[in-house]
Every structure is written in C-alpha cells, then in structure tokens.
Amino acid sequence: QAADSKREQFRQYLEKSGVLDMLTKVLVALYEEPEKPDSALDFLKHHLGASAPENPELEALRLEVAEMKEKYDAVLEENRKLKTKVKVY
C-alpha cells in the first residue's frame, strides 16, 4: 500500500507540474506523424527540448557572445581609424 501511495503522489506531482500534459502532447504528435521518424527517442528529445525552459548557463553564454561581438565591432572600428591615421603619416 505504501508503494501505491508513493506512486499516486508522484503521479499527482507530475500532473500538477504539467509534465503529464507535455508528455501526452508530444506522444500524440508522434502518433499523428504521417511518416514515423527513424528514432522516436530523438523525436521526443527534440520536441521536449524545444519547449523546455532555458538553461541559465546557456543564457549567460549568449550574453557573453553578444558582449564579445560588441567589443569586436569596437576593435574593428578602432583599427579602421588607426589605419586611416597611418596612411596620413
């Protein structure tokens, strides 16, 4: 009986958190695919991963890349100005 109680609590947890709905939607999408993919697991990973919340580390890396692009553009502009000055001399 304790195992049944734990299972029911876990099921309720999955239901409250939206996991059951998400899994159901992805499995229905797979079922409705006219041409089944070679890898059902890859299909699930792709569809679940697409709607998963962003990884904080990934977002931090995106911000870092954006900052580096800005610095790169500034360095290119400085380089262009310096080349112009060198031509004058």
PDB file of C-alpha atoms in Angstrom:
ATOM      1  CA  GLN A   1       0.000   0.000   0.000  1.00  0.00           C
ATOM      2  CA  ALA A   2       2.886   2.396   0.732  1.00  0.00           C
ATOM      3  CA  ALA A   3       4.234   1.891  -2.795  1.00  0.00           C
ATOM      4  CA  ASP A   4       0.801   2.665  -4.271  1.00  0.00           C
ATOM      5  CA  SER A   5       0.596   5.815  -2.158  1.00  0.00           C
ATOM      6  CA  LYS A   6       4.034   6.960  -3.344  1.00  0.00           C
ATOM      7  CA  ARG A   7       3.097   6.261  -6.961  1.00  0.00           C
ATOM      8  CA  GLU A   8      -0.105   8.250  -6.604  1.00  0.00           C
ATOM      9  CA  GLN A   9       1.757  11.168  -5.005  1.00  0.00           C
ATOM     10  CA  PHE A  10       4.298  11.091  -7.811  1.00  0.00           C
ATOM     11  CA  ARG A  11       1.540  10.955 -10.443  1.00  0.00           C
ATOM     12  CA  GLN A  12      -0.149  13.965  -8.837  1.00  0.00           C
ATOM     13  CA  TYR A  13       3.175  15.798  -8.771  1.00  0.00           C
ATOM     14  CA  LEU A  14       3.690  15.115 -12.482  1.00  0.00           C
ATOM     15  CA  GLU A  15       0.161  16.234 -13.225  1.00  0.00           C
ATOM     16  CA  LYS A  16       0.448  19.482 -11.221  1.00  0.00           C
ATOM     17  CA  SER A  17       3.784  20.365 -12.795  1.00  0.00           C
ATOM     18  CA  GLY A  18       2.443  19.886 -16.331  1.00  0.00           C
ATOM     19  CA  VAL A  19       4.743  17.005 -17.165  1.00  0.00           C
ATOM     20  CA  LEU A  20       1.908  14.608 -17.973  1.00  0.00           C
ATOM     21  CA  ASP A  21       0.289  17.113 -20.334  1.00  0.00           C
ATOM     22  CA  MET A  22       3.574  17.805 -22.087  1.00  0.00           C
ATOM     23  CA  LEU A  23       4.394  14.112 -22.494  1.00  0.00           C
ATOM     24  CA  THR A  24       0.893  13.417 -23.745  1.00  0.00           C
ATOM     25  CA  LYS A  25       1.118  16.207 -26.333  1.00  0.00           C
ATOM     26  CA  VAL A  26       4.485  15.016 -27.613  1.00  0.00           C
ATOM     27  CA  LEU A  27       3.366  11.392 -27.777  1.00  0.00           C
ATOM     28  CA  VAL A  28       0.184  12.404 -29.629  1.00  0.00           C
ATOM     29  CA  ALA A  29       2.307  14.437 -32.076  1.00  0.00           C
ATOM     30  CA  LEU A  30       4.487  11.375 -32.657  1.00  0.00           C
ATOM     31  CA  TYR A  31       1.395   9.210 -33.122  1.00  0.00           C
ATOM     32  CA  GLU A  32      -0.046  11.665 -35.648  1.00  0.00           C
ATOM     33  CA  GLU A  33       3.167  11.908 -37.682  1.00  0.00           C
ATOM     34  CA  PRO A  34       2.310  10.575 -41.153  1.00  0.00           C
ATOM     35  CA  GLU A  35       5.850   9.246 -41.604  1.00  0.00           C
ATOM     36  CA  LYS A  36       7.272   7.959 -38.362  1.00  0.00           C
ATOM     37  CA  PRO A  37      10.814   9.156 -37.642  1.00  0.00           C
ATOM     38  CA  ASP A  38      13.637   6.634 -37.582  1.00  0.00           C
ATOM     39  CA  SER A  39      14.280   7.450 -33.952  1.00  0.00           C
ATOM     40  CA  ALA A  40      11.280   8.008 -31.712  1.00  0.00           C
ATOM     41  CA  LEU A  41      13.666   8.943 -28.914  1.00  0.00           C
ATOM     42  CA  ASP A  42      15.229  11.728 -30.998  1.00  0.00           C
ATOM     43  CA  PHE A  43      11.726  12.950 -31.854  1.00  0.00           C
ATOM     44  CA  LEU A  44      10.860  13.118 -28.156  1.00  0.00           C
ATOM     45  CA  LYS A  45      14.136  14.815 -27.250  1.00  0.00           C
ATOM     46  CA  HIS A  46      13.673  17.414 -29.981  1.00  0.00           C
ATOM     47  CA  HIS A  47      10.076  18.208 -29.095  1.00  0.00           C
ATOM     48  CA  LEU A  48      10.597  18.215 -25.346  1.00  0.00           C
ATOM     49  CA  GLY A  49      13.815  20.180 -25.600  1.00  0.00           C
ATOM     50  CA  ALA A  50      12.204  22.824 -27.785  1.00  0.00           C
ATOM     51  CA  SER A  51       9.740  23.751 -25.087  1.00  0.00           C
ATOM     52  CA  ALA A  52      11.992  23.286 -22.086  1.00  0.00           C
ATOM     53  CA  PRO A  53      12.952  26.356 -20.075  1.00  0.00           C
ATOM     54  CA  GLU A  54      16.242  27.968 -20.975  1.00  0.00           C
ATOM     55  CA  ASN A  55      19.327  26.680 -19.280  1.00  0.00           C
ATOM     56  CA  PRO A  56      20.734  29.606 -17.220  1.00  0.00           C
ATOM     57  CA  GLU A  57      24.264  28.721 -18.299  1.00  0.00           C
ATOM     58  CA  LEU A  58      23.214  28.847 -21.947  1.00  0.00           C
ATOM     59  CA  GLU A  59      21.672  32.277 -21.473  1.00  0.00           C
ATOM     60  CA  ALA A  60      24.861  33.500 -19.777  1.00  0.00           C
ATOM     61  CA  LEU A  61      26.890  32.266 -22.744  1.00  0.00           C
ATOM     62  CA  ARG A  62      24.551  34.061 -25.161  1.00  0.00           C
ATOM     63  CA  LEU A  63      25.057  37.296 -23.244  1.00  0.00           C
ATOM     64  CA  GLU A  64      28.810  36.783 -23.274  1.00  0.00           C
ATOM     65  CA  VAL A  65      28.775  36.227 -27.042  1.00  0.00           C
ATOM     66  CA  ALA A  66      26.751  39.422 -27.527  1.00  0.00           C
ATOM     67  CA  GLU A  67      29.247  41.363 -25.404  1.00  0.00           C
ATOM     68  CA  MET A  68      32.168  39.905 -27.341  1.00  0.00           C
ATOM     69  CA  LYS A  69      30.544  40.904 -30.637  1.00  0.00           C
ATOM     70  CA  GLU A  70      30.207  44.473 -29.388  1.00  0.00           C
ATOM     71  CA  LYS A  71      33.861  44.529 -28.311  1.00  0.00           C
ATOM     72  CA  TYR A  72      34.901  43.012 -31.643  1.00  0.00           C
ATOM     73  CA  ASP A  73      32.979  45.691 -33.556  1.00  0.00           C
ATOM     74  CA  ALA A  74      34.602  48.408 -31.420  1.00  0.00           C
ATOM     75  CA  VAL A  75      38.066  46.980 -32.088  1.00  0.00           C
ATOM     76  CA  LEU A  76      37.371  46.835 -35.827  1.00  0.00           C
ATOM     77  CA  GLU A  77      36.284  50.479 -35.782  1.00  0.00           C
ATOM     78  CA  GLU A  78      39.387  51.472 -33.827  1.00  0.00           C
ATOM     79  CA  ASN A  79      41.527  49.507 -36.277  1.00  0.00           C
ATOM     80  CA  ARG A  80      39.914  51.307 -39.219  1.00  0.00           C
ATOM     81  CA  LYS A  81      40.601  54.706 -37.632  1.00  0.00           C
ATOM     82  CA  LEU A  82      44.205  53.811 -36.870  1.00  0.00           C
ATOM     83  CA  LYS A  83      44.772  52.622 -40.443  1.00  0.00           C
ATOM     84  CA  THR A  84      43.451  55.962 -41.668  1.00  0.00           C
ATOM     85  CA  LYS A  85      45.873  57.806 -39.363  1.00  0.00           C
ATOM     86  CA  VAL A  86      48.790  55.654 -40.531  1.00  0.00           C
ATOM     87  CA  LYS A  87      48.017  56.500 -44.171  1.00  0.00           C
ATOM     88  CA  VAL A  88      48.250  60.193 -43.323  1.00  0.00           C
ATOM     89  CA  TYR A  89      51.797  59.765 -42.000  1.00  0.00           C
TER      90      TYR A  89
END
